[in-house]
Structure formats: structure tokens, C-alpha cells
PDB file of C-alpha atoms and ligand atoms in Angstrom:
ATOM      1  CA  MET A   1      53.663 -22.776  20.811  1.00 39.00           C
ATOM      2  CA  THR A   2      52.466 -26.002  19.198  1.00 47.00           C
ATOM      3  CA  VAL A   3      49.166 -27.826  19.614  1.00 46.00           C
ATOM      4  CA  ASN A   4      51.258 -30.856  20.621  1.00 61.00           C
ATOM      5  CA  ALA A   5      52.601 -29.051  23.671  1.00 60.00           C
ATOM      6  CA  TRP A   6      49.081 -28.250  24.884  1.00 59.00           C
ATOM      7  CA  MET A   7      47.802 -31.716  24.123  1.00 62.00           C
ATOM      8  CA  ASN A   8      50.799 -33.733  25.325  1.00 67.00           C
ATOM      9  CA  PRO A   9      49.588 -37.318  25.947  1.00 64.00           C
ATOM     10  CA  ALA A  10      51.460 -37.345  29.272  1.00 65.00           C
ATOM     11  CA  GLY A  11      49.869 -34.123  30.475  1.00 70.00           C
ATOM     12  CA  GLY A  12      48.242 -31.294  28.588  1.00 80.00           C
ATOM     13  CA  LEU A  13      44.988 -29.446  29.208  1.00 87.00           C
ATOM     14  CA  ARG A  14      43.125 -32.558  30.280  1.00 90.00           C
ATOM     15  CA  TYR A  15      45.668 -33.066  33.053  1.00 92.00           C
ATOM     16  CA  HIS A  16      45.298 -29.475  34.302  1.00 93.00           C
ATOM     17  CA  TRP A  17      41.539 -29.901  34.300  1.00 93.00           C
ATOM     18  CA  ARG A  18      41.858 -33.040  36.413  1.00 94.00           C
ATOM     19  CA  ALA A  19      44.241 -31.300  38.815  1.00 94.00           C
ATOM     20  CA  PHE A  20      41.774 -28.413  39.148  1.00 94.00           C
ATOM     21  CA  ARG A  21      38.881 -30.809  39.677  1.00 93.00           C
ATOM     22  CA  HIS A  22      40.492 -33.411  41.950  1.00 94.00           C
ATOM     23  CA  GLY A  23      43.757 -31.889  43.235  1.00 90.00           C
ATOM     24  CA  ASN A  24      42.454 -30.732  46.614  1.00 91.00           C
ATOM     25  CA  ARG A  25      40.398 -33.777  47.502  1.00 94.00           C
ATOM     26  CA  LEU A  26      40.868 -36.975  45.565  1.00 96.00           C
ATOM     27  CA  TRP A  27      44.611 -36.435  45.035  1.00 97.00           C
ATOM     28  CA  GLN A  28      45.319 -35.151  48.540  1.00 97.00           C
ATOM     29  CA  PRO A  29      46.321 -38.390  50.359  1.00 97.00           C
ATOM     30  CA  TYR A  30      48.764 -39.186  47.566  1.00 98.00           C
ATOM     31  CA  ARG A  31      50.135 -35.639  47.475  1.00 97.00           C
ATOM     32  CA  TRP A  32      50.775 -35.599  51.223  1.00 96.00           C
ATOM     33  CA  ALA A  33      52.455 -38.985  51.304  1.00 98.00           C
ATOM     34  CA  LEU A  34      54.570 -38.219  48.254  1.00 98.00           C
ATOM     35  CA  GLY A  35      55.456 -34.754  49.548  1.00 96.00           C
ATOM     36  CA  GLU A  36      56.785 -36.200  52.817  1.00 96.00           C
ATOM     37  CA  TRP A  37      58.789 -38.804  50.965  1.00 97.00           C
ATOM     38  CA  LEU A  38      60.335 -36.172  48.710  1.00 97.00           C
ATOM     39  CA  LEU A  39      61.227 -33.953  51.666  1.00 94.00           C
ATOM     40  CA  GLY A  40      63.218 -36.927  52.970  1.00 96.00           C
ATOM     41  CA  TRP A  41      65.380 -36.761  49.853  1.00 97.00           C
ATOM     42  CA  THR A  42      68.185 -34.325  50.723  1.00 96.00           C
ATOM     43  CA  PRO A  43      70.685 -34.103  47.889  1.00 97.00           C
ATOM     44  CA  PRO A  44      73.848 -32.080  48.608  1.00 97.00           C
ATOM     45  CA  GLU A  45      73.888 -30.556  45.099  1.00 97.00           C
ATOM     46  CA  LYS A  46      73.304 -26.806  44.691  1.00 97.00           C
ATOM     47  CA  ASN A  47      71.061 -27.117  41.647  1.00 98.00           C
ATOM     48  CA  LEU A  48      68.100 -29.214  40.585  1.00 98.00           C
ATOM     49  CA  VAL A  49      66.906 -30.335  37.168  1.00 98.00           C
ATOM     50  CA  ILE A  50      63.270 -31.447  37.338  1.00 98.00           C
ATOM     51  CA  VAL A  51      61.779 -33.332  34.405  1.00 98.00           C
ATOM     52  CA  GLY A  52      58.019 -32.937  33.808  1.00 97.00           C
ATOM     53  CA  PRO A  53      56.922 -30.837  36.826  1.00 97.00           C
ATOM     54  CA  SER A  54      53.642 -29.782  35.173  1.00 96.00           C
ATOM     55  CA  GLY A  55      51.934 -27.181  37.417  1.00 96.00           C
ATOM     56  CA  GLY A  56      53.763 -28.520  40.492  1.00 95.00           C
ATOM     57  CA  TYR A  57      50.702 -30.474  41.607  1.00 95.00           C
ATOM     58  CA  ALA A  58      52.608 -33.344  43.215  1.00 93.00           C
ATOM     59  CA  VAL A  59      55.683 -31.610  44.617  1.00 93.00           C
ATOM     60  CA  GLN A  60      55.590 -29.328  47.648  1.00 92.00           C
ATOM     61  CA  PRO A  61      57.280 -25.966  46.979  1.00 95.00           C
ATOM     62  CA  PHE A  62      59.440 -26.362  50.112  1.00 94.00           C
ATOM     63  CA  LEU A  63      61.443 -28.977  48.251  1.00 96.00           C
ATOM     64  CA  PHE A  64      62.911 -26.207  46.104  1.00 97.00           C
ATOM     65  CA  GLU A  65      64.108 -23.962  48.941  1.00 95.00           C
ATOM     66  CA  ARG A  66      67.382 -25.764  49.301  1.00 95.00           C
ATOM     67  CA  PHE A  67      68.513 -25.187  45.695  1.00 98.00           C
ATOM     68  CA  GLU A  68      70.112 -22.139  44.078  1.00 98.00           C
ATOM     69  CA  ARG A  69      68.825 -22.938  40.591  1.00 98.00           C
ATOM     70  CA  VAL A  70      65.860 -25.066  39.572  1.00 98.00           C
ATOM     71  CA  ILE A  71      65.766 -25.951  35.888  1.00 98.00           C
ATOM     72  CA  CYS A  72      62.428 -27.325  34.700  1.00 98.00           C
ATOM     73  CA  LEU A  73      62.138 -29.451  31.575  1.00 98.00           C
ATOM     74  CA  GLU A  74      58.511 -28.991  30.630  1.00 97.00           C
ATOM     75  CA  PRO A  75      57.105 -28.753  27.078  1.00 96.00           C
ATOM     76  CA  ASP A  76      53.632 -27.621  28.168  1.00 95.00           C
ATOM     77  CA  PRO A  77      53.298 -23.796  28.267  1.00 95.00           C
ATOM     78  CA  VAL A  78      50.297 -23.870  30.611  1.00 95.00           C
ATOM     79  CA  ALA A  79      52.264 -26.052  33.024  1.00 96.00           C
ATOM     80  CA  ARG A  80      55.214 -23.649  32.929  1.00 97.00           C
ATOM     81  CA  PHE A  81      52.955 -20.692  33.697  1.00 97.00           C
ATOM     82  CA  LEU A  82      51.229 -22.520  36.583  1.00 97.00           C
ATOM     83  CA  PHE A  83      54.455 -23.823  38.049  1.00 97.00           C
ATOM     84  CA  ARG A  84      56.092 -20.380  38.027  1.00 97.00           C
ATOM     85  CA  ARG A  85      53.003 -18.874  39.670  1.00 97.00           C
ATOM     86  CA  LYS A  86      52.829 -21.595  42.290  1.00 96.00           C
ATOM     87  CA  LEU A  87      56.429 -21.067  43.319  1.00 96.00           C
ATOM     88  CA  ALA A  88      56.087 -17.271  43.313  1.00 96.00           C
ATOM     89  CA  ARG A  89      53.101 -17.516  45.688  1.00 96.00           C
ATOM     90  CA  ALA A  90      54.620 -20.088  48.037  1.00 96.00           C
ATOM     91  CA  PRO A  91      55.842 -18.748  51.417  1.00 95.00           C
ATOM     92  CA  LEU A  92      59.444 -19.844  50.910  1.00 95.00           C
ATOM     93  CA  GLU A  93      62.311 -18.535  53.033  1.00 93.00           C
ATOM     94  CA  ARG A  94      64.673 -18.784  50.117  1.00 93.00           C
ATOM     95  CA  ARG A  95      63.771 -18.689  46.426  1.00 94.00           C
ATOM     96  CA  PRO A  96      65.787 -20.515  43.814  1.00 97.00           C
ATOM     97  CA  GLY A  97      66.395 -19.039  40.383  1.00 97.00           C
ATOM     98  CA  LEU A  98      63.778 -20.656  38.182  1.00 98.00           C
ATOM     99  CA  GLU A  99      64.527 -21.579  34.565  1.00 98.00           C
ATOM    100  CA  PHE A 100      62.433 -23.423  31.996  1.00 98.00           C
ATOM    101  CA  ILE A 101      63.417 -25.491  29.013  1.00 98.00           C
ATOM    102  CA  SER A 102      60.656 -26.402  26.581  1.00 96.00           C
ATOM    103  CA  ASP A 103      62.775 -28.363  24.075  1.00 96.00           C
ATOM    104  CA  ASP A 104      62.663 -32.116  24.369  1.00 97.00           C
ATOM    105  CA  ARG A 105      65.575 -33.764  26.151  1.00 98.00           C
ATOM    106  CA  LEU A 106      63.925 -37.033  27.029  1.00 98.00           C
ATOM    107  CA  VAL A 107      61.945 -38.630  24.224  1.00 97.00           C
ATOM    108  CA  SER A 108      63.362 -37.593  20.844  1.00 96.00           C
ATOM    109  CA  HIS A 109      66.708 -36.251  22.069  1.00 97.00           C
ATOM    110  CA  PRO A 110      67.522 -38.107  25.297  1.00 98.00           C
ATOM    111  CA  GLU A 111      71.283 -37.652  24.811  1.00 98.00           C
ATOM    112  CA  ARG A 112      70.731 -33.961  25.545  1.00 98.00           C
ATOM    113  CA  LEU A 113      69.716 -34.769  29.128  1.00 98.00           C
ATOM    114  CA  PRO A 114      73.158 -35.776  30.487  1.00 98.00           C
ATOM    115  CA  GLU A 115      74.646 -32.918  28.448  1.00 98.00           C
ATOM    116  CA  LEU A 116      72.338 -30.463  30.200  1.00 98.00           C
ATOM    117  CA  LEU A 117      73.249 -31.803  33.638  1.00 98.00           C
ATOM    118  CA  ASP A 118      76.949 -31.471  32.864  1.00 97.00           C
ATOM    119  CA  ASP A 119      76.399 -27.906  31.608  1.00 98.00           C
ATOM    120  CA  VAL A 120      74.429 -26.909  34.730  1.00 98.00           C
ATOM    121  CA  GLY A 121      77.033 -28.443  37.036  1.00 96.00           C
ATOM    122  CA  ASP A 122      76.501 -29.671  40.607  1.00 97.00           C
ATOM    123  CA  ALA A 123      72.922 -30.687  39.817  1.00 98.00           C
ATOM    124  CA  ALA A 124      70.623 -33.374  41.190  1.00 98.00           C
ATOM    125  CA  ILE A 125      67.825 -34.683  38.972  1.00 98.00           C
ATOM    126  CA  LEU A 126      64.178 -35.391  39.776  1.00 98.00           C
ATOM    127  CA  PHE A 127      61.949 -37.277  37.332  1.00 98.00           C
ATOM    128  CA  SER A 128      58.528 -36.009  38.267  1.00 98.00           C
ATOM    129  CA  ASN A 129      56.028 -38.683  37.300  1.00 97.00           C
ATOM    130  CA  VAL A 130      57.284 -38.787  33.752  1.00 97.00           C
ATOM    131  CA  LEU A 131      59.199 -42.057  33.276  1.00 98.00           C
ATOM    132  CA  GLY A 132      56.059 -44.172  33.622  1.00 97.00           C
ATOM    133  CA  GLN A 133      54.702 -42.158  30.701  1.00 95.00           C
ATOM    134  CA  LEU A 134      57.410 -43.294  28.272  1.00 96.00           C
ATOM    135  CA  ARG A 135      55.088 -45.872  26.767  1.00 94.00           C
ATOM    136  CA  VAL A 136      52.669 -43.144  25.659  1.00 93.00           C
ATOM    137  CA  LEU A 137      55.356 -40.606  24.828  1.00 95.00           C
ATOM    138  CA  LEU A 138      57.260 -43.117  22.677  1.00 95.00           C
ATOM    139  CA  GLU A 139      54.017 -44.780  21.496  1.00 93.00           C
ATOM    140  CA  VAL A 140      55.254 -48.289  22.310  1.00 94.00           C
ATOM    141  CA  SER A 141      53.685 -51.212  24.125  1.00 91.00           C
ATOM    142  CA  SER A 142      56.935 -52.917  25.110  1.00 92.00           C
ATOM    143  CA  ALA A 143      60.232 -51.695  26.534  1.00 94.00           C
ATOM    144  CA  ASP A 144      61.953 -54.086  24.155  1.00 94.00           C
ATOM    145  CA  VAL A 145      62.371 -51.602  21.316  1.00 96.00           C
ATOM    146  CA  PRO A 146      65.442 -49.538  20.328  1.00 96.00           C
ATOM    147  CA  ALA A 147      63.769 -46.176  21.075  1.00 96.00           C
ATOM    148  CA  PHE A 148      63.017 -47.250  24.652  1.00 96.00           C
ATOM    149  CA  ALA A 149      66.510 -48.674  25.161  1.00 97.00           C
ATOM    150  CA  ARG A 150      67.991 -45.385  23.954  1.00 97.00           C
ATOM    151  CA  VAL A 151      65.977 -43.316  26.455  1.00 98.00           C
ATOM    152  CA  LYS A 152      66.788 -45.752  29.256  1.00 97.00           C
ATOM    153  CA  LYS A 153      70.515 -45.571  28.540  1.00 98.00           C
ATOM    154  CA  GLU A 154      70.524 -41.751  28.613  1.00 98.00           C
ATOM    155  CA  VAL A 155      68.346 -41.566  31.734  1.00 98.00           C
ATOM    156  CA  GLN A 156      70.839 -43.837  33.492  1.00 98.00           C
ATOM    157  CA  ARG A 157      73.737 -41.743  32.203  1.00 98.00           C
ATOM    158  CA  ALA A 158      71.977 -38.632  33.545  1.00 98.00           C
ATOM    159  CA  MET A 159      71.638 -40.211  37.016  1.00 97.00           C
ATOM    160  CA  SER A 160      75.182 -41.491  37.184  1.00 96.00           C
ATOM    161  CA  GLY A 161      77.438 -39.785  39.764  1.00 96.00           C
ATOM    162  CA  ARG A 162      74.721 -37.479  41.128  1.00 97.00           C
ATOM    163  CA  SER A 163      71.720 -37.536  43.458  1.00 98.00           C
ATOM    164  CA  TRP A 164      68.517 -38.521  41.723  1.00 98.00           C
ATOM    165  CA  ALA A 165      64.936 -39.410  42.486  1.00 98.00           C
ATOM    166  CA  SER A 166      61.989 -40.560  40.452  1.00 98.00           C
ATOM    167  CA  PHE A 167      58.346 -41.149  41.166  1.00 98.00           C
ATOM    168  CA  HIS A 168      56.517 -42.779  38.308  1.00 98.00           C
ATOM    169  CA  ASP A 169      53.524 -44.933  37.435  1.00 97.00           C
ATOM    170  CA  ARG A 170      54.122 -48.610  38.087  1.00 97.00           C
ATOM    171  CA  VAL A 171      50.629 -49.872  37.118  1.00 96.00           C
ATOM    172  CA  SER A 172      47.204 -48.334  36.605  1.00 96.00           C
ATOM    173  CA  GLY A 173      43.630 -49.424  36.102  1.00 94.00           C
ATOM    174  CA  ARG A 174      40.150 -49.619  37.573  1.00 92.00           C
ATOM    175  CA  LEU A 175      41.141 -52.034  40.319  1.00 92.00           C
ATOM    176  CA  GLU A 176      41.550 -50.260  43.665  1.00 94.00           C
ATOM    177  CA  PRO A 177      44.863 -50.918  45.455  1.00 96.00           C
ATOM    178  CA  SER A 178      44.604 -51.859  49.122  1.00 94.00           C
ATOM    179  CA  PHE A 179      47.599 -50.707  51.139  1.00 96.00           C
ATOM    180  CA  GLU A 180      48.535 -47.859  53.477  1.00 96.00           C
ATOM    181  CA  GLN A 181      50.715 -45.288  51.756  1.00 97.00           C
ATOM    182  CA  PRO A 182      53.592 -44.798  51.723  1.00 97.00           C
ATOM    183  CA  LEU A 183      54.608 -48.429  51.705  1.00 98.00           C
ATOM    184  CA  LEU A 184      58.405 -48.671  51.950  1.00 98.00           C
ATOM    185  CA  VAL A 185      59.984 -51.876  50.723  1.00 98.00           C
ATOM    186  CA  ASN A 186      63.577 -53.083  50.635  1.00 97.00           C
ATOM    187  CA  GLY A 187      63.956 -53.598  46.911  1.00 98.00           C
ATOM    188  CA  ARG A 188      61.559 -53.339  43.995  1.00 98.00           C
ATOM    189  CA  LEU A 189      58.392 -55.410  44.212  1.00 97.00           C
ATOM    190  CA  SER A 190      58.117 -58.019  41.456  1.00 95.00           C
ATOM    191  CA  ASP A 191      54.951 -58.005  39.329  1.00 92.00           C
ATOM    192  CA  ALA A 192      53.525 -60.913  41.350  1.00 89.00           C
ATOM    193  CA  GLU A 193      54.288 -59.032  44.595  1.00 93.00           C
ATOM    194  CA  VAL A 194      52.582 -55.906  43.273  1.00 94.00           C
ATOM    195  CA  ILE A 195      49.446 -57.993  42.816  1.00 91.00           C
ATOM    196  CA  SER A 196      49.624 -59.818  46.152  1.00 91.00           C
ATOM    197  CA  VAL A 197      50.967 -56.986  48.358  1.00 94.00           C
ATOM    198  CA  LEU A 198      49.409 -53.879  46.809  1.00 95.00           C
ATOM    199  CA  TYR A 199      46.130 -55.313  45.511  1.00 92.00           C
ATOM    200  CA  SER A 200      45.663 -58.372  47.752  1.00 83.00           C
ATOM    201  CA  GLY A 201      45.120 -60.323  44.552  1.00 72.00           C
ATOM    202  CA  ASP A 202      46.244 -63.832  43.714  1.00 73.00           C
ATOM    203  CA  GLY A 203      47.065 -63.549  40.008  1.00 67.00           C
ATOM    204  CA  THR A 204      50.590 -63.691  38.683  1.00 66.00           C
ATOM    205  CA  SER A 205      50.327 -61.264  35.760  1.00 65.00           C
ATOM    206  CA  PHE A 206      48.750 -57.831  35.473  1.00 70.00           C
ATOM    207  CA  ALA A 207      46.351 -59.147  32.831  1.00 66.00           C
ATOM    208  CA  ASP A 208      44.947 -61.580  35.445  1.00 64.00           C
ATOM    209  CA  GLU A 209      43.940 -58.650  37.621  1.00 60.00           C
ATOM    210  CA  THR A 210      41.279 -57.027  35.447  1.00 64.00           C
ATOM    211  CA  GLU A 211      43.861 -55.715  33.033  1.00 78.00           C
ATOM    212  CA  LEU A 212      46.183 -53.506  35.014  1.00 89.00           C
ATOM    213  CA  LEU A 213      48.402 -51.509  32.670  1.00 93.00           C
ATOM    214  CA  ASP A 214      52.141 -52.003  33.196  1.00 94.00           C
ATOM    215  CA  HIS A 215      53.949 -48.676  32.754  1.00 96.00           C
ATOM    216  CA  LEU A 216      57.206 -50.361  31.690  1.00 96.00           C
ATOM    217  CA  THR A 217      59.577 -49.050  34.347  1.00 96.00           C
ATOM    218  CA  GLU A 218      61.392 -52.336  34.993  1.00 94.00           C
ATOM    219  CA  GLY A 219      65.162 -52.054  34.747  1.00 94.00           C
ATOM    220  CA  LEU A 220      65.336 -48.258  34.891  1.00 96.00           C
ATOM    221  CA  PHE A 221      66.618 -48.116  38.483  1.00 97.00           C
ATOM    222  CA  PRO A 222      68.742 -50.316  40.768  1.00 97.00           C
ATOM    223  CA  GLU A 223      66.272 -52.909  42.056  1.00 97.00           C
ATOM    224  CA  ALA A 224      68.005 -53.359  45.432  1.00 97.00           C
ATOM    225  CA  LEU A 225      67.332 -49.777  46.581  1.00 98.00           C
ATOM    226  CA  GLU A 226      64.430 -49.026  48.889  1.00 98.00           C
ATOM    227  CA  HIS A 227      61.229 -48.474  46.875  1.00 98.00           C
ATOM    228  CA  ALA A 228      58.215 -46.490  48.055  1.00 98.00           C
ATOM    229  CA  TYR A 229      54.654 -47.158  46.865  1.00 98.00           C
ATOM    230  CA  PHE A 230      51.784 -44.688  46.744  1.00 98.00           C
ATOM    231  CA  VAL A 231      48.147 -44.801  45.599  1.00 98.00           C
ATOM    232  CA  TRP A 232      46.901 -42.032  43.360  1.00 98.00           C
ATOM    233  CA  GLU A 233      43.241 -41.936  42.429  1.00 97.00           C
ATOM    234  CA  LEU A 234      43.683 -39.885  39.290  1.00 96.00           C
ATOM    235  CA  ALA A 235      39.963 -39.682  38.548  1.00 95.00           C
ATOM    236  CA  PRO A 236      37.044 -41.289  40.367  1.00 96.00           C
ATOM    237  CA  GLY A 237      37.444 -45.044  40.025  1.00 95.00           C
ATOM    238  CA  TRP A 238      40.770 -44.849  38.154  1.00 95.00           C
ATOM    239  CA  PHE A 239      43.864 -45.719  40.209  1.00 96.00           C
ATOM    240  CA  HIS A 240      47.615 -45.487  39.696  1.00 97.00           C
ATOM    241  CA  VAL A 241      50.213 -47.192  41.843  1.00 98.00           C
ATOM    242  CA  ILE A 242      53.117 -44.766  41.957  1.00 98.00           C
ATOM    243  CA  GLU A 243      56.590 -46.102  42.663  1.00 98.00           C
ATOM    244  CA  GLY A 244      59.317 -43.896  44.155  1.00 98.00           C
ATOM    245  CA  VAL A 245      63.072 -44.495  44.150  1.00 98.00           C
ATOM    246  CA  ARG A 246      65.774 -42.101  45.311  1.00 98.00           C
ATOM    247  CA  ALA A 247      69.503 -41.971  45.883  1.00 98.00           C
ATOM    248  CA  ILE A 248      72.004 -39.480  47.219  1.00 97.00           C
ATOM    249  CA  ARG A 249      75.261 -38.812  45.384  1.00 94.00           C
ATOM    250  CA  GLU A 250      77.916 -41.310  46.303  1.00 76.00           C
ATOM    251  CA  ALA A 251      80.956 -39.941  48.086  1.00 67.00           C
ATOM    252  CA  PRO A 252      84.182 -41.678  46.978  1.00 58.00           C
ATOM    253  CA  GLY A 253      84.296 -45.168  48.502  1.00 55.00           C
ATOM    254  CA  GLU A 254      80.605 -45.177  49.527  1.00 57.00           C
ATOM    255  CA  SER A 255      77.621 -46.885  47.978  1.00 50.00           C
ATOM    256  CA  ALA A 256      74.405 -45.029  46.994  1.00 52.00           C
ATOM    257  CA  GLN A 257      72.234 -43.984  49.939  1.00 58.00           C
ATOM    258  CA  PRO A 258      68.455 -44.291  49.673  1.00 60.00           C
TER     259      PRO A 258
HETATM  260  C1  SAM B 301      51.809 -37.332  34.160  1.00 65.83           C
HETATM  261  S1  SAM B 301      52.315 -35.663  34.021  1.00 65.83           S
HETATM  262  C2  SAM B 301      52.983 -35.442  35.656  1.00 65.83           C
HETATM  263  C3  SAM B 301      53.033 -34.030  36.034  1.00 65.83           C
HETATM  264  C4  SAM B 301      53.497 -33.707  37.468  1.00 65.83           C
HETATM  265  N1  SAM B 301      54.888 -34.075  37.671  1.00 65.83           N
HETATM  266  C5  SAM B 301      52.618 -34.346  38.497  1.00 65.83           C
HETATM  267  O1  SAM B 301      53.064 -35.317  39.129  1.00 65.83           O
HETATM  268  O2  SAM B 301      51.496 -33.888  38.666  1.00 65.83           O
HETATM  269  C6  SAM B 301      53.791 -35.762  32.988  1.00 65.83           C
HETATM  270  C7  SAM B 301      54.444 -34.424  32.680  1.00 65.83           C
HETATM  271  O3  SAM B 301      55.548 -34.677  31.803  1.00 65.83           O
HETATM  272  C8  SAM B 301      55.586 -33.628  30.860  1.00 65.83           C
HETATM  273  N2  SAM B 301      56.329 -34.074  29.668  1.00 65.83           N
HETATM  274  C9  SAM B 301      55.863 -34.667  28.572  1.00 65.83           C
HETATM  275  N3  SAM B 301      56.854 -34.867  27.675  1.00 65.83           N
HETATM  276  C10 SAM B 301      57.992 -34.408  28.248  1.00 65.83           C
HETATM  277  C11 SAM B 301      59.347 -34.315  27.822  1.00 65.83           C
HETATM  278  N4  SAM B 301      59.722 -34.758  26.626  1.00 65.83           N
HETATM  279  N5  SAM B 301      60.247 -33.761  28.656  1.00 65.83           N
HETATM  280  C12 SAM B 301      59.858 -33.299  29.877  1.00 65.83           C
HETATM  281  N6  SAM B 301      58.587 -33.347  30.333  1.00 65.83           N
HETATM  282  C13 SAM B 301      57.672 -33.901  29.519  1.00 65.83           C
HETATM  283  C14 SAM B 301      54.133 -33.322  30.575  1.00 65.83           C
HETATM  284  O4  SAM B 301      53.958 -32.047  29.982  1.00 65.83           O
HETATM  285  C15 SAM B 301      53.542 -33.423  31.987  1.00 65.83           C
HETATM  286  O5  SAM B 301      53.610 -32.181  32.626  1.00 65.83           O
END
């Protein structure tokens, strides 16, 4: 067990502390809205690969009932322990087989992600608030670098031909968003629309709006699909706009279903 796994910049002990402190109150509106949205995602696959579940703070255990195997990619040992315990305690009618993989298959070795999905077979994939963390995990400030392009290519390969969903940070900062969640929109909001629709602001760039941080998720998913928006007050006075996108495996001759 490495110090890095405990102190992962996209999670780690600080994240568990925040979940313990704020999970039942401050995070609750976001958790409910997100949970409902995820329950509306009904992939036909038998198995699920979930990337970055942490302690299962954002995902309701009922989501897992419909799968035979749930394979969790999670480097943090505390998160793995908490997630296993949460699922064991949940009053589920049917329990999936639970497996954990601690080795990286996203940041340093993204090509191992599609390989894993092929090995598991008949698997949907859920990116659990991890793709908006690529900027910290890759230590970049722009998506315009080879390491980011490599991850993006493999993430898209992993989603291809199967059901997938992702919820991820779109922007974050001290400014409080002002919309009712979940907000469902036909197509991805542009940056200017994020400011005008989600923050009621009138700037055109995130820097205009008291320095909102862009989490660099543009271009990861088909923009025309329905997008859902959620507000997550991570800590008092610190807000994330979470964006959700989902699709169900295409049957031959059909286009992706939101
Ligand atoms: C922002 S947290 C979100 C956790 C949880 N899904 C939630 O919504 O509360 C990001 C998670 O990604 C995990 N993570 C970091 N690097 C990862 C990697 N290379 N592969 C898979 N998960 C990773 C972290 O350990 C952490 O649990």
C-alpha cells in the first residue's frame, strides 16, 4: 500500500473526511438528484466496471442490484474497504459479485481499460466522478497535451459498443450556482451557457466569473446527447457543477439512447 494511494489528489483521506463531515447534510441534495438520474440508466449488460467509486458516497447501492459482477477500479485502499462495507450492509435483494482492481488503468496505463472491458465481457462502464479529475491526476492545465489525448482516446475506446455513463466535474469554485437540480438539457451546454444558465452570470469565460475552474471535459462525450447538471457543495462555500451523460448500448441499426 503506497502513500500515494492514501493521498490521491482526486480522493484520498481528505475526501473521506469531507464525506464523513458533509455527506449526510451538505451533499444530500446532490446525492439524491444524482442517485435518481443514475437509477434511470438501465444498461442491458450483465456486468459493470465502475471507475473511481471511492466509498460509494455518490452512488446508491440499488444501482448494483441488476448486475452479476461489479468490478471497481479504485487505487485507494480506504475507499475499497468502505465501498465493500457499504454494499455488504445495503438491503439489496440481489448481490453482485464484487471485485476490486487497484492497479491504474486510466492515467498511466489507459490502454488497459478497454482491454479489461473486453476480458470481463458483456460489461457496461460507469465513470464515477473521475474524468473531471484528469487535470489533477495528469497534472496538466490544458487538455491539449499528448497525455490527455491518450487518456481520452482510450476512454472513448472503452465506451464504444457498450452502455456507459459518466458524472464528472464541469466547473468548480466559490461562486454559487443558481439552478434547480437535476437540470436536463438537450446537448452539452457551452461555456457561455454554463455561466448564463447555471450561474445567471453574464460573462463569456470562466475567468470572468470569479475564476471558475474548468475541469477539461470538453470533447470526451458526444455533445448532442442529453446532459444533466447537478450542484454539489463539496465543502461550505465551495461548489462543483457536476455534468452527467449516459448512453445505452446500441442495438444493430439503432443510435445511442440517452
Ligand atoms: C473525486 S473522487 C470521487 C469519488 C466518488 N465516485 C464520489 O463521487 O464520491 C475520485 C475517485 O477516483 C479515484 N481515482 C483516482 N485515480 C484513479 C485511477 N487511476 N483509476 C481509478 N480511480 C481513480 C480516487 O481514489 C477517488 O476515489
